[in-house]
mmCIF file of C-alpha atoms in Angstrom:
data_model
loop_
_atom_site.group_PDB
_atom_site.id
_atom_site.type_symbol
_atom_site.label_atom_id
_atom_site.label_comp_id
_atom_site.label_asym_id
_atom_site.label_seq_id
_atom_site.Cartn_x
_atom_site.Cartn_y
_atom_site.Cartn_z
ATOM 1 C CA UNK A 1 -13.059 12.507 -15.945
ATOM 2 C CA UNK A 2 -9.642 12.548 -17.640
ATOM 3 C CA UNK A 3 -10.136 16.285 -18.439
ATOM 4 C CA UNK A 4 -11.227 17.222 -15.026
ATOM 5 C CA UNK A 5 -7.806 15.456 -13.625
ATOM 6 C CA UNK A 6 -5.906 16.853 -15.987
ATOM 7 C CA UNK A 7 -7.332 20.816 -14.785
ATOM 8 C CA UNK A 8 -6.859 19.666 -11.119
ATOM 9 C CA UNK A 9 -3.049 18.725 -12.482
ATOM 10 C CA UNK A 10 -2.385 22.202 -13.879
ATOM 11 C CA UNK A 11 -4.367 24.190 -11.061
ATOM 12 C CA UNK A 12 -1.231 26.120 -9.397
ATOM 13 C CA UNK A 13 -2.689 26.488 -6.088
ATOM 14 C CA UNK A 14 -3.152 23.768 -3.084
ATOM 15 C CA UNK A 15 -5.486 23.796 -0.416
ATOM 16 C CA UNK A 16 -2.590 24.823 1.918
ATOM 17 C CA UNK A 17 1.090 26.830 1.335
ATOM 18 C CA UNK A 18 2.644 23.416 0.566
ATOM 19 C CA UNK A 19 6.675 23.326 0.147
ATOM 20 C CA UNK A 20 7.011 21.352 -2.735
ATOM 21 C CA UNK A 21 9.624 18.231 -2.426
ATOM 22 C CA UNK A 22 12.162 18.740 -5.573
ATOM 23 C CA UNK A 23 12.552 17.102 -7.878
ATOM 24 C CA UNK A 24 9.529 14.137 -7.573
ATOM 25 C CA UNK A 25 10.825 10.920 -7.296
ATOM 26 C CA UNK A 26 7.566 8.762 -7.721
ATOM 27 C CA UNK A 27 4.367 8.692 -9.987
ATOM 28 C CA UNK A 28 1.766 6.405 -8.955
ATOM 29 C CA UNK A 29 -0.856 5.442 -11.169
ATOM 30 C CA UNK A 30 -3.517 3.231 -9.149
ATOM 31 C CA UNK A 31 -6.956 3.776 -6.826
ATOM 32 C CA UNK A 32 -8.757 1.699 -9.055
ATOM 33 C CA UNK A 33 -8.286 0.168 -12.709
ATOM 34 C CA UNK A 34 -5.909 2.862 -14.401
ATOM 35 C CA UNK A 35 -4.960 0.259 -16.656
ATOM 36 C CA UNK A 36 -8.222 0.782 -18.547
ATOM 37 C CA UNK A 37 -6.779 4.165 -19.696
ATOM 38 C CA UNK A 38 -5.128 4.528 -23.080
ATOM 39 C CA UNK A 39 -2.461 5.107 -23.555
ATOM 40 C CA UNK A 40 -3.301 8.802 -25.260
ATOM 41 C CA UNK A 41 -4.696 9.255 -21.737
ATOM 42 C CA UNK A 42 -1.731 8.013 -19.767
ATOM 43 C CA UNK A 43 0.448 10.217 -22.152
ATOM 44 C CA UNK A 44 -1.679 13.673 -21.652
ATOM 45 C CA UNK A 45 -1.373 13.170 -17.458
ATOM 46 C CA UNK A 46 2.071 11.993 -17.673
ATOM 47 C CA UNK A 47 3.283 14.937 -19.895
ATOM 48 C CA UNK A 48 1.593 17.722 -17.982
ATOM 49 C CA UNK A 49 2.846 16.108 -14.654
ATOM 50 C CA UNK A 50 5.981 16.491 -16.600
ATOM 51 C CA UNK A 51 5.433 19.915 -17.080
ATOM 52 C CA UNK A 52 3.807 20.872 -13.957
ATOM 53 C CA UNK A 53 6.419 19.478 -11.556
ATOM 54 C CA UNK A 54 10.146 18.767 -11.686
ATOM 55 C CA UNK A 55 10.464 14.908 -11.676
ATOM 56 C CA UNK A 56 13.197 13.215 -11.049
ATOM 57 C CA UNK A 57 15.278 11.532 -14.207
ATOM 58 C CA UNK A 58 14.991 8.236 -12.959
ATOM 59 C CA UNK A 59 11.742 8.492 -10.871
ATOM 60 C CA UNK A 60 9.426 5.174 -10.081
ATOM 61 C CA UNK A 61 6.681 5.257 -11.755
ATOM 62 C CA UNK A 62 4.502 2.503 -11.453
ATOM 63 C CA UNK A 63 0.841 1.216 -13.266
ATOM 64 C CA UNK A 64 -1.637 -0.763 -11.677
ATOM 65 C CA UNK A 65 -3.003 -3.304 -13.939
ATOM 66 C CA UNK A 66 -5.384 -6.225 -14.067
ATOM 67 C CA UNK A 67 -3.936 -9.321 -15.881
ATOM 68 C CA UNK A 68 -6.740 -9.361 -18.503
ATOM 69 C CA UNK A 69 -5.434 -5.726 -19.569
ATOM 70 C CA UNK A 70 -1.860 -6.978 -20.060
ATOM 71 C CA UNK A 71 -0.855 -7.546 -23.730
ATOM 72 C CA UNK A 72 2.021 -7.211 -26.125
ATOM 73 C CA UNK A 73 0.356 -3.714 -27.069
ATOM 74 C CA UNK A 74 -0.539 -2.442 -23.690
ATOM 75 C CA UNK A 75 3.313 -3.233 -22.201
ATOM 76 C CA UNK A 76 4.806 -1.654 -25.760
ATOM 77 C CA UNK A 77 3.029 1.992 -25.131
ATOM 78 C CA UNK A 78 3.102 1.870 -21.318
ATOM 79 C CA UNK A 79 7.218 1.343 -22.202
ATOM 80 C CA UNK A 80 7.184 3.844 -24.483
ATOM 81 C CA UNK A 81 5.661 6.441 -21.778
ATOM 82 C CA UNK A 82 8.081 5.998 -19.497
ATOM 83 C CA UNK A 83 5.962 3.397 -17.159
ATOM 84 C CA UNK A 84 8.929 1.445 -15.323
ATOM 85 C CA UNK A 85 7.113 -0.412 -12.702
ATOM 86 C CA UNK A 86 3.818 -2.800 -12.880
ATOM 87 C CA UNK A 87 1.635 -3.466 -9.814
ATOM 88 C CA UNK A 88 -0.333 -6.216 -11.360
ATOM 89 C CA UNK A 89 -3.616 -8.102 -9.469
ATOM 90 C CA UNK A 90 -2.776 -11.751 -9.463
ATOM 91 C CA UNK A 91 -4.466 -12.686 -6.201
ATOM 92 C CA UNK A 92 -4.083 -16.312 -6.695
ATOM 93 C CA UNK A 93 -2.035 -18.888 -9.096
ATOM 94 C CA UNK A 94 -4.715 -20.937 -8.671
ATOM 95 C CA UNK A 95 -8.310 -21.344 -10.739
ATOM 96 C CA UNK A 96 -10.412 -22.329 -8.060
ATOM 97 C CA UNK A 97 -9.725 -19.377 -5.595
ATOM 98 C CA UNK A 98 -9.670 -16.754 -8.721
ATOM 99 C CA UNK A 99 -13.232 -18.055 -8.888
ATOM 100 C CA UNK A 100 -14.394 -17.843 -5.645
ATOM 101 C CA UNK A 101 -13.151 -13.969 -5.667
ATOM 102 C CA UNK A 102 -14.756 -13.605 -8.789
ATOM 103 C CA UNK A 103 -11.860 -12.489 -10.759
ATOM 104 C CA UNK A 104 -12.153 -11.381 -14.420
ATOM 105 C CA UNK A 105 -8.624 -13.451 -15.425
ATOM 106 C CA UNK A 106 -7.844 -17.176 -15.170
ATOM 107 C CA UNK A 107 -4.919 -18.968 -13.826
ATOM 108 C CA UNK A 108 -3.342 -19.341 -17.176
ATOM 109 C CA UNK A 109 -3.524 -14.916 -17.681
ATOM 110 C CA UNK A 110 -1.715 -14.997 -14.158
ATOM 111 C CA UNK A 111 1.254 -17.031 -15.311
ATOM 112 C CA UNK A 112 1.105 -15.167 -18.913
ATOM 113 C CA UNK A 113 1.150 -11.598 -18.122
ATOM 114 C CA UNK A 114 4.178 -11.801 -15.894
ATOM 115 C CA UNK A 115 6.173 -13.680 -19.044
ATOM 116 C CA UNK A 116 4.934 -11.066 -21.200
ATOM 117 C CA UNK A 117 5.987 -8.024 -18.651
ATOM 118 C CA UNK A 118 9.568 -9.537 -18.962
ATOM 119 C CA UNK A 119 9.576 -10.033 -22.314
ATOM 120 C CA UNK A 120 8.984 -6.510 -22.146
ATOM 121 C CA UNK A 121 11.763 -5.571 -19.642
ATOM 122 C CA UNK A 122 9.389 -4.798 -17.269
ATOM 123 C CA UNK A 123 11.903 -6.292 -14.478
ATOM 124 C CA UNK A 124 10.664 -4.705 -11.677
ATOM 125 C CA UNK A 125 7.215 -6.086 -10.666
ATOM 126 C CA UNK A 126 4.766 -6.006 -8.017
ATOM 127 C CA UNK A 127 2.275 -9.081 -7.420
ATOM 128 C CA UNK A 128 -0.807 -8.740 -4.859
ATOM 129 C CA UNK A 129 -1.273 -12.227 -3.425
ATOM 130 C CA UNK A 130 -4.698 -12.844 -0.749
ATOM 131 C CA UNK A 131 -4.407 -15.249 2.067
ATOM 132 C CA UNK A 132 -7.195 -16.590 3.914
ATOM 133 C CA UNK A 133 -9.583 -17.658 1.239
ATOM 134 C CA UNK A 134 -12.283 -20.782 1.734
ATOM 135 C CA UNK A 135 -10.862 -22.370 -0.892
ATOM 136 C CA UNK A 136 -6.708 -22.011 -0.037
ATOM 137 C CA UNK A 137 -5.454 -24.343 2.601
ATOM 138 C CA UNK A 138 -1.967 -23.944 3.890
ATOM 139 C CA UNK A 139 -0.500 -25.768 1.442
ATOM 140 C CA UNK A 140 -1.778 -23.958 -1.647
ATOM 141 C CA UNK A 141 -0.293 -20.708 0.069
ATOM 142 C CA UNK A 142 2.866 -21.891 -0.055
ATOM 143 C CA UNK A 143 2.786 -22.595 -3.596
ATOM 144 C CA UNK A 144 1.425 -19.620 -4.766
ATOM 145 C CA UNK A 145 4.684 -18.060 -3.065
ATOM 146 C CA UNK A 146 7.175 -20.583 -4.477
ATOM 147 C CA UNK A 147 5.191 -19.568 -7.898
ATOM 148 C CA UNK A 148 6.242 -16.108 -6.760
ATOM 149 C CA UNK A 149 9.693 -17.048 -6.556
ATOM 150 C CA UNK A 150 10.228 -19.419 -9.659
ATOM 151 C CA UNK A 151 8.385 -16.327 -12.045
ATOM 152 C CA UNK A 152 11.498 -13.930 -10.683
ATOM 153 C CA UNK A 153 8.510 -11.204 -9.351
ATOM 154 C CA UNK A 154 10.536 -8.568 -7.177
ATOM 155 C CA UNK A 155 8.144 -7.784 -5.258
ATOM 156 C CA UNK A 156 5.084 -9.033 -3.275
ATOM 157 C CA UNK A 157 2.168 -7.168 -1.656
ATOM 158 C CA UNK A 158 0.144 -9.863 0.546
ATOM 159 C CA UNK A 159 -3.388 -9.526 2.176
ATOM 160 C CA UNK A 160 -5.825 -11.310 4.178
ATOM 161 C CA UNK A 161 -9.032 -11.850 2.946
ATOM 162 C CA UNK A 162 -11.310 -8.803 4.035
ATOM 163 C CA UNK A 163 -14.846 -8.526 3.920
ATOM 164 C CA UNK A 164 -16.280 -4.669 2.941
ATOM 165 C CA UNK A 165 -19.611 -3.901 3.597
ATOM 166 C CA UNK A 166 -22.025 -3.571 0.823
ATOM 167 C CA UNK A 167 -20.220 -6.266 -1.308
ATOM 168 C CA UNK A 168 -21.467 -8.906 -2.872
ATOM 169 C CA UNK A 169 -19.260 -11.653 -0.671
ATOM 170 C CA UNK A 170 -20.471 -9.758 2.174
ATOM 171 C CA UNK A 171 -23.608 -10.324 1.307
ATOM 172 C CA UNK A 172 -22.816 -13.940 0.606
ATOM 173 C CA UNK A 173 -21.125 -14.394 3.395
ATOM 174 C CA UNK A 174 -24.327 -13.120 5.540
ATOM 175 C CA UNK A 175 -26.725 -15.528 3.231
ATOM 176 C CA UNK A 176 -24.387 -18.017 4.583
ATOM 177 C CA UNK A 177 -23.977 -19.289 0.780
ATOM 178 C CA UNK A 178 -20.309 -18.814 1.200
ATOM 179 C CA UNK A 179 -18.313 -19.388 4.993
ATOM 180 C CA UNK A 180 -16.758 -16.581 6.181
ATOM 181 C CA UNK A 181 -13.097 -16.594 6.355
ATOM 182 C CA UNK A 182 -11.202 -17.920 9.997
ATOM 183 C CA UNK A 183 -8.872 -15.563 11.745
ATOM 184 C CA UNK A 184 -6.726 -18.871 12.725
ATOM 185 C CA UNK A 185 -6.358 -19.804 9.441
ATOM 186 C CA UNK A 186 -5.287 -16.286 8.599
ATOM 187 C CA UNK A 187 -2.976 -16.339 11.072
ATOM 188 C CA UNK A 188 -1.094 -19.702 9.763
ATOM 189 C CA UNK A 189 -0.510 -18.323 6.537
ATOM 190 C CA UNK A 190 0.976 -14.786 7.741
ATOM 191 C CA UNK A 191 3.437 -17.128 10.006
ATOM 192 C CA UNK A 192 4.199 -19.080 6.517
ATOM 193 C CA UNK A 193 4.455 -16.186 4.527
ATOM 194 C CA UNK A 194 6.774 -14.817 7.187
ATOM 195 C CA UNK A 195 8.774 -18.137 7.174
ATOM 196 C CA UNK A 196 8.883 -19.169 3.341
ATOM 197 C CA UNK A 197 9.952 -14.833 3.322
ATOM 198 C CA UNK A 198 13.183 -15.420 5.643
ATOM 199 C CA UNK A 199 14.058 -18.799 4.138
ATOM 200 C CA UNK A 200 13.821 -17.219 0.410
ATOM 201 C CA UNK A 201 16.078 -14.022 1.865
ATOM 202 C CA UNK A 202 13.369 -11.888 1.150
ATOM 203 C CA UNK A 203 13.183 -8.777 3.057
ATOM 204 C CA UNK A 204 9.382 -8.383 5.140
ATOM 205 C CA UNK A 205 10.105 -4.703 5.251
ATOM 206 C CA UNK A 206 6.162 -3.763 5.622
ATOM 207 C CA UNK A 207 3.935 -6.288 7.208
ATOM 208 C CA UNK A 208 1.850 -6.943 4.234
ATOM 209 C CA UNK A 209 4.909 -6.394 1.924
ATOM 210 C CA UNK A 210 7.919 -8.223 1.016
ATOM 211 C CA UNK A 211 10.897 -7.543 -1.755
ATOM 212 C CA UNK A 212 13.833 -9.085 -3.156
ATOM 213 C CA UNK A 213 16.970 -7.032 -1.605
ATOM 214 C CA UNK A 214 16.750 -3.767 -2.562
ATOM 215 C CA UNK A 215 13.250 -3.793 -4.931
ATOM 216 C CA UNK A 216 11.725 -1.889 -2.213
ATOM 217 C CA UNK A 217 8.728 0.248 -3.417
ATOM 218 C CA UNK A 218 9.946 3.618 -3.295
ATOM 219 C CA UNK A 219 6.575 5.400 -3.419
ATOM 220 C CA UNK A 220 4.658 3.335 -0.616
ATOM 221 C CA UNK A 221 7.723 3.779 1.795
ATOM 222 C CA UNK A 222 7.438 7.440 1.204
ATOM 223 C CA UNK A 223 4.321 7.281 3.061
ATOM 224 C CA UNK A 224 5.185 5.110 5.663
ATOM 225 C CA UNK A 225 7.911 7.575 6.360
ATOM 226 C CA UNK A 226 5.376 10.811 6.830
ATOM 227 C CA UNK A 227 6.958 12.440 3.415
ATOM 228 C CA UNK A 228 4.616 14.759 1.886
ATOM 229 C CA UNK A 229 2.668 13.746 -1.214
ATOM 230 C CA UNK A 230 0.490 14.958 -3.691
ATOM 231 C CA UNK A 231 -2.548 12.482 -4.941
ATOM 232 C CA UNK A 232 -4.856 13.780 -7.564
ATOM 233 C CA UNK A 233 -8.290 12.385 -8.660
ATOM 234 C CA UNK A 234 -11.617 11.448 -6.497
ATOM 235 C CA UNK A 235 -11.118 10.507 -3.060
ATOM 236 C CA UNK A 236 -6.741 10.890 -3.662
ATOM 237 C CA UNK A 237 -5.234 12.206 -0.731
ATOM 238 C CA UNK A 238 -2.614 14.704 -0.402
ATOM 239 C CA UNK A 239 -0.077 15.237 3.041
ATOM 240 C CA UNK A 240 2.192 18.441 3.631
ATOM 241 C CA UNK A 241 4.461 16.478 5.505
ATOM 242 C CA UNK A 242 3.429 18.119 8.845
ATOM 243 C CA UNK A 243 0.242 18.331 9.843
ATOM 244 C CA UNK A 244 -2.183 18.889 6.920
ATOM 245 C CA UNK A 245 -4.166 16.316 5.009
ATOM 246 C CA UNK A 246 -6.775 17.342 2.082
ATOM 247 C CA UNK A 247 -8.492 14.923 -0.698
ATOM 248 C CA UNK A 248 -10.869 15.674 -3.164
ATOM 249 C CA UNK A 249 -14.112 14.148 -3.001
ATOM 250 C CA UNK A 250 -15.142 10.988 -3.437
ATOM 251 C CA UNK A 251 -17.646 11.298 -6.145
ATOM 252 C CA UNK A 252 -17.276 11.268 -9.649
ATOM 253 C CA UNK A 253 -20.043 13.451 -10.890
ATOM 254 C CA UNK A 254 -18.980 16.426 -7.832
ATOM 255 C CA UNK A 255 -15.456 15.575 -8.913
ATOM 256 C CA UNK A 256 -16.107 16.343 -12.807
ATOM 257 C CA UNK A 257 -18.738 19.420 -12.028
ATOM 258 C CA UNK A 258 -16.553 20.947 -9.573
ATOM 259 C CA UNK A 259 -13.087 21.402 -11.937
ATOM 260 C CA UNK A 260 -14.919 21.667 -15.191
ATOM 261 C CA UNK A 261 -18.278 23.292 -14.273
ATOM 262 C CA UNK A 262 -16.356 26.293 -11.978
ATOM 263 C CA UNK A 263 -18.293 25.236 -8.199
ATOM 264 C CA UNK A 264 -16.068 24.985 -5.362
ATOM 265 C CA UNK A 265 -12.846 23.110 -5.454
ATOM 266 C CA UNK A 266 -13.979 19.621 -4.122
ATOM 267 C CA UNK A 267 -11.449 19.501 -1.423
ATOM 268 C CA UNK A 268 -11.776 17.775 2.036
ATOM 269 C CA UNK A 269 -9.370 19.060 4.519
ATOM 270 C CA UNK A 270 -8.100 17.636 8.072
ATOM 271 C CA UNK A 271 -5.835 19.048 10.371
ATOM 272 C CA UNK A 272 -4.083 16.468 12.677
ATOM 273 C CA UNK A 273 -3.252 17.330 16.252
ATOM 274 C CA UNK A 274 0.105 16.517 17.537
ATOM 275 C CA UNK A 275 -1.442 13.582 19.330
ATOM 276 C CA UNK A 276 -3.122 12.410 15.984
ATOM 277 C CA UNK A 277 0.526 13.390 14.050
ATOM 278 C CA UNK A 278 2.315 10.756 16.693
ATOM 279 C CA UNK A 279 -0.291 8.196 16.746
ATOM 280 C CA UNK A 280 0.266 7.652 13.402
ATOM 281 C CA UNK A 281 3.691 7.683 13.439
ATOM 282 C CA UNK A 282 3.006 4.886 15.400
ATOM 283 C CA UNK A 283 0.902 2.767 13.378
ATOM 284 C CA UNK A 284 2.660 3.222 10.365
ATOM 285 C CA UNK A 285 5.947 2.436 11.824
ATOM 286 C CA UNK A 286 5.166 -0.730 14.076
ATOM 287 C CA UNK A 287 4.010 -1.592 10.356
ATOM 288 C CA UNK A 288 7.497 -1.534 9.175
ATOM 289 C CA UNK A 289 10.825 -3.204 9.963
ATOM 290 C CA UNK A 290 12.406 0.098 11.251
ATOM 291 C CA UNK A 291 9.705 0.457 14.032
ATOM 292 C CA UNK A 292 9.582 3.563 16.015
ATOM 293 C CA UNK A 293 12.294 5.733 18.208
ATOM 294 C CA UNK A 294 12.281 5.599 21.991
ATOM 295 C CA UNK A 295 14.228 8.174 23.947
ATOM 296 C CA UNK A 296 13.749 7.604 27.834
ATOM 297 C CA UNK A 297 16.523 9.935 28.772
ATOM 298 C CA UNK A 298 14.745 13.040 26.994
ATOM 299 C CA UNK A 299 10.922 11.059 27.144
ATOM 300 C CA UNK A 300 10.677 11.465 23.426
ATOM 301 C CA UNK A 301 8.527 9.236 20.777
ATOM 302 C CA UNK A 302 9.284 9.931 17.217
ATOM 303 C CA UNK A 303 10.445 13.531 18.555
ATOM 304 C CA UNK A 304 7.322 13.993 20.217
ATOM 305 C CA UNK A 305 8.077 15.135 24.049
ATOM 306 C CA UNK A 306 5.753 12.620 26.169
ATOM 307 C CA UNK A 307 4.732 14.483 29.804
ATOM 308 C CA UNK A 308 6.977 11.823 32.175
ATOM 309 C CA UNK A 309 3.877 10.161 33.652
ATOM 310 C CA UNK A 310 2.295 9.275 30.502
ATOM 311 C CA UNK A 311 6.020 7.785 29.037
ATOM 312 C CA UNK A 312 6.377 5.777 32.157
ATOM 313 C CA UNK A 313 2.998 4.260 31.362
ATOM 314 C CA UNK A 314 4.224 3.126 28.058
ATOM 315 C CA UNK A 315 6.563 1.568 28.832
ATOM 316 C CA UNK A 316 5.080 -0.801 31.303
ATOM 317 C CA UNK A 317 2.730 -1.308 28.341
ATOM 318 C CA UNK A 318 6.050 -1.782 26.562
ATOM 319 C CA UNK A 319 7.173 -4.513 28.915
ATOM 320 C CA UNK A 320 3.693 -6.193 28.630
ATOM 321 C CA UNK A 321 4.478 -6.578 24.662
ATOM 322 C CA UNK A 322 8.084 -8.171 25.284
ATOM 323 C CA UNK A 323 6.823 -10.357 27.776
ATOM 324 C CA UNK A 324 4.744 -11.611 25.308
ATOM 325 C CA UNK A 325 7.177 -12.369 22.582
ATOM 326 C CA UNK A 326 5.794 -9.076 20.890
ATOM 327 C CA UNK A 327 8.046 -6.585 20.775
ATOM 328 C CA UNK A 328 11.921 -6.376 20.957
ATOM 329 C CA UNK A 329 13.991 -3.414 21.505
ATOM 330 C CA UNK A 330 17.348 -2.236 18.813
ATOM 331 C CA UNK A 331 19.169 0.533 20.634
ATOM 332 C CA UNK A 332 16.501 3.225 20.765
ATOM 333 C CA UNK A 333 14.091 1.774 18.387
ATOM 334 C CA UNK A 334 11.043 -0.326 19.130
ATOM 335 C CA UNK A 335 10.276 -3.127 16.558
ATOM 336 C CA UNK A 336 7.543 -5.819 16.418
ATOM 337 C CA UNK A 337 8.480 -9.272 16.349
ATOM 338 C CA UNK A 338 7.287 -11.952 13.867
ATOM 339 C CA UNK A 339 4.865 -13.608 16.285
ATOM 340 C CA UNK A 340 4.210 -9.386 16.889
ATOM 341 C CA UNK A 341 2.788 -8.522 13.638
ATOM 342 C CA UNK A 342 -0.075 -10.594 13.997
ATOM 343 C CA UNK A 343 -1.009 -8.252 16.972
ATOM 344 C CA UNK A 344 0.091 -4.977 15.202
ATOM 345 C CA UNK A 345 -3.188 -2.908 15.283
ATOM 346 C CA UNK A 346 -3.678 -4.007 18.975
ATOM 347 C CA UNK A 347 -0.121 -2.891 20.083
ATOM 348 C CA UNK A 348 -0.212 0.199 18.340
ATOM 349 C CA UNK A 349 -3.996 1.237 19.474
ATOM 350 C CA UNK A 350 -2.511 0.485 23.129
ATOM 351 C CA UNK A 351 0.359 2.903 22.556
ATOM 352 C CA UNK A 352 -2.278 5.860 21.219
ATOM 353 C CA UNK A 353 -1.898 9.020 23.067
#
């Protein structure tokens, strides 16, 4: 695998005539466990993206990581090659809800991988906390985000509980040997998360993400904004910045035979309309705390001329939302309000062109 990716690094050409951004200003390394790698592994991509691409001097680059792969050795190479930013998989403070997600690490790993990070001088750290769980009542979510705050973590990325297909808590869940989780209770803890964020004077920037002032992730906002990107790997996807998205194929073995036994590049393409271009635009914005331009003197979404009879439709949509307590307007811009984000996929899908 790590030889395939690193052939798919040093291949010169893309799937389209992409103009490359320069210099790079983020390296992600996530889509799975990449703190499994070792760190010869990290060090051979690293260096050839290095090599390949400009990247900026003081580029993000950031490491997913499970707590039980966190130790004084790991942090100590991962320093060493240039790693500046963990994304670690806490989920929960808490022993009894680690279990019931069937986590590899313990409560006590939780607490001791973030000390050892900043022993490290790994300062600038990601958490992913779950809401929504059986086992966490209201209470117990507000803990695990005053344990956010008392551990100094700069940044926060927090879900509700979702239940894939094909999983074993799906199929739990459907035994009914475990109770599926309640979209009220859901609800209550986004509105505390959104509360304990605003009394704490952190900034909700992204609704399932939240940073101390100015510990914004640079790399996930890129998307959010529509920059172009580059993602390398099994099912990593890859944006021009305009209209053209590609991944490569999500399946190890056609992955592996593809760049190292010569058959055809493994590429998935998908070009996006302008319709498709502004409805996401839409989503992804509503998402954030910038929301999404407005023009009704030129009839213009996000640049995108609307035809006048289809704009004037929106906006009575528009109204519907602020009615509601929904929606609230800055000058030009359109932005969800707090009791809004718990209807964010329903506003946007009503605004779809």
């Amino acid at each position: 695998m790590i030889r395939a990716l690193l052939k798919e690094i040093e291949a010169t050409a893309f799937p389209v005539n992409m103009e490359m951004v320069q210099p790079a200003e983020t390296i992600y390394f996530g889509g799975g466990t990449p703190s499994l790698l070792t760190p010869g592994e990290i060090e051979s991509i690293l260096g050839l993206i290095h090599k390949r691409f400009n990247v900026a001097e003081h580029a993000e680059i950031t490491l997913e990581a499970n707590p039980d792969d966190i130790t004084h050795e790991s942090l100590t190479n991962w320093k060493l090659l240039g790693i500046n930013r963990l994304s670690i998989g806490i989920q929960s403070f808490r022993q009894q809800d680690l279990e019931w997600m069937n986590r590899a690490h313990h409560a006590r790993q939780a607490l001791n991988c973030i000390e050892l990070a900043q022993a490290k001088s790994f300062n600038n750290l990601n958490i992913d906390l779950i809401f929504g769980t059986p086992t966490l009542d209201n209470d117990a979510w507000f803990s695990n985000l005053e344990m956010t705050e008392k551990m100094g973590i700069t940044h926060l990325s927090a879900y509700a509980l979702t239940i894939e297909e094909k999983t074993a808590l799906h199929y739990f869940i459907e035994k009914g040997k475990v109770p599926a989780p309640s979209e009220d209770k859901q609800a209550e803890q986004f509105e505390i998360l959104m509360n304990w964020a605003g009394a704490a004077g952190w900034d909700h920037y992204e609704i399932s993400n939240l940073c101390r002032p100015g510990h914004f992730s640079r790399h996930n906002t890129n998307y959010w904004s529509g920059n172009p990107y580059i993602g390398f790997g099994p099912s990593a996807h890859s944006f021009d910045g305009k209209k053209t998205r590609w991944n490569g194929i999500a399946n190890n073995a056609k992955y592996i035979d593809a760049w190292l036994g010569g058959s055809e590049l493994p590429y998935e393409m998908e070009i996006l309309t302008e319709f498709q271009q502004l409805n996401e635009k839409i989503m992804t914005g509503l998402r954030t705390k910038k929301g999404i331009s407005l023009h009704q003197t030129d009839k213009t979404i996000e640049g995108f001329s609307i035809a006048e009879n289809v704009f004037e439709s929106l906006l009575v949509k528009i109204k519907g939302f602020e009615h509601n307590g929904w929606c609230l307007w800055q000058k030009d811009r359109l932005l969800l309000t707090g009791k809004g984000r718990l209807y964010a996929d329903f506003i946007s899908s009503e605004l779809f062109l």
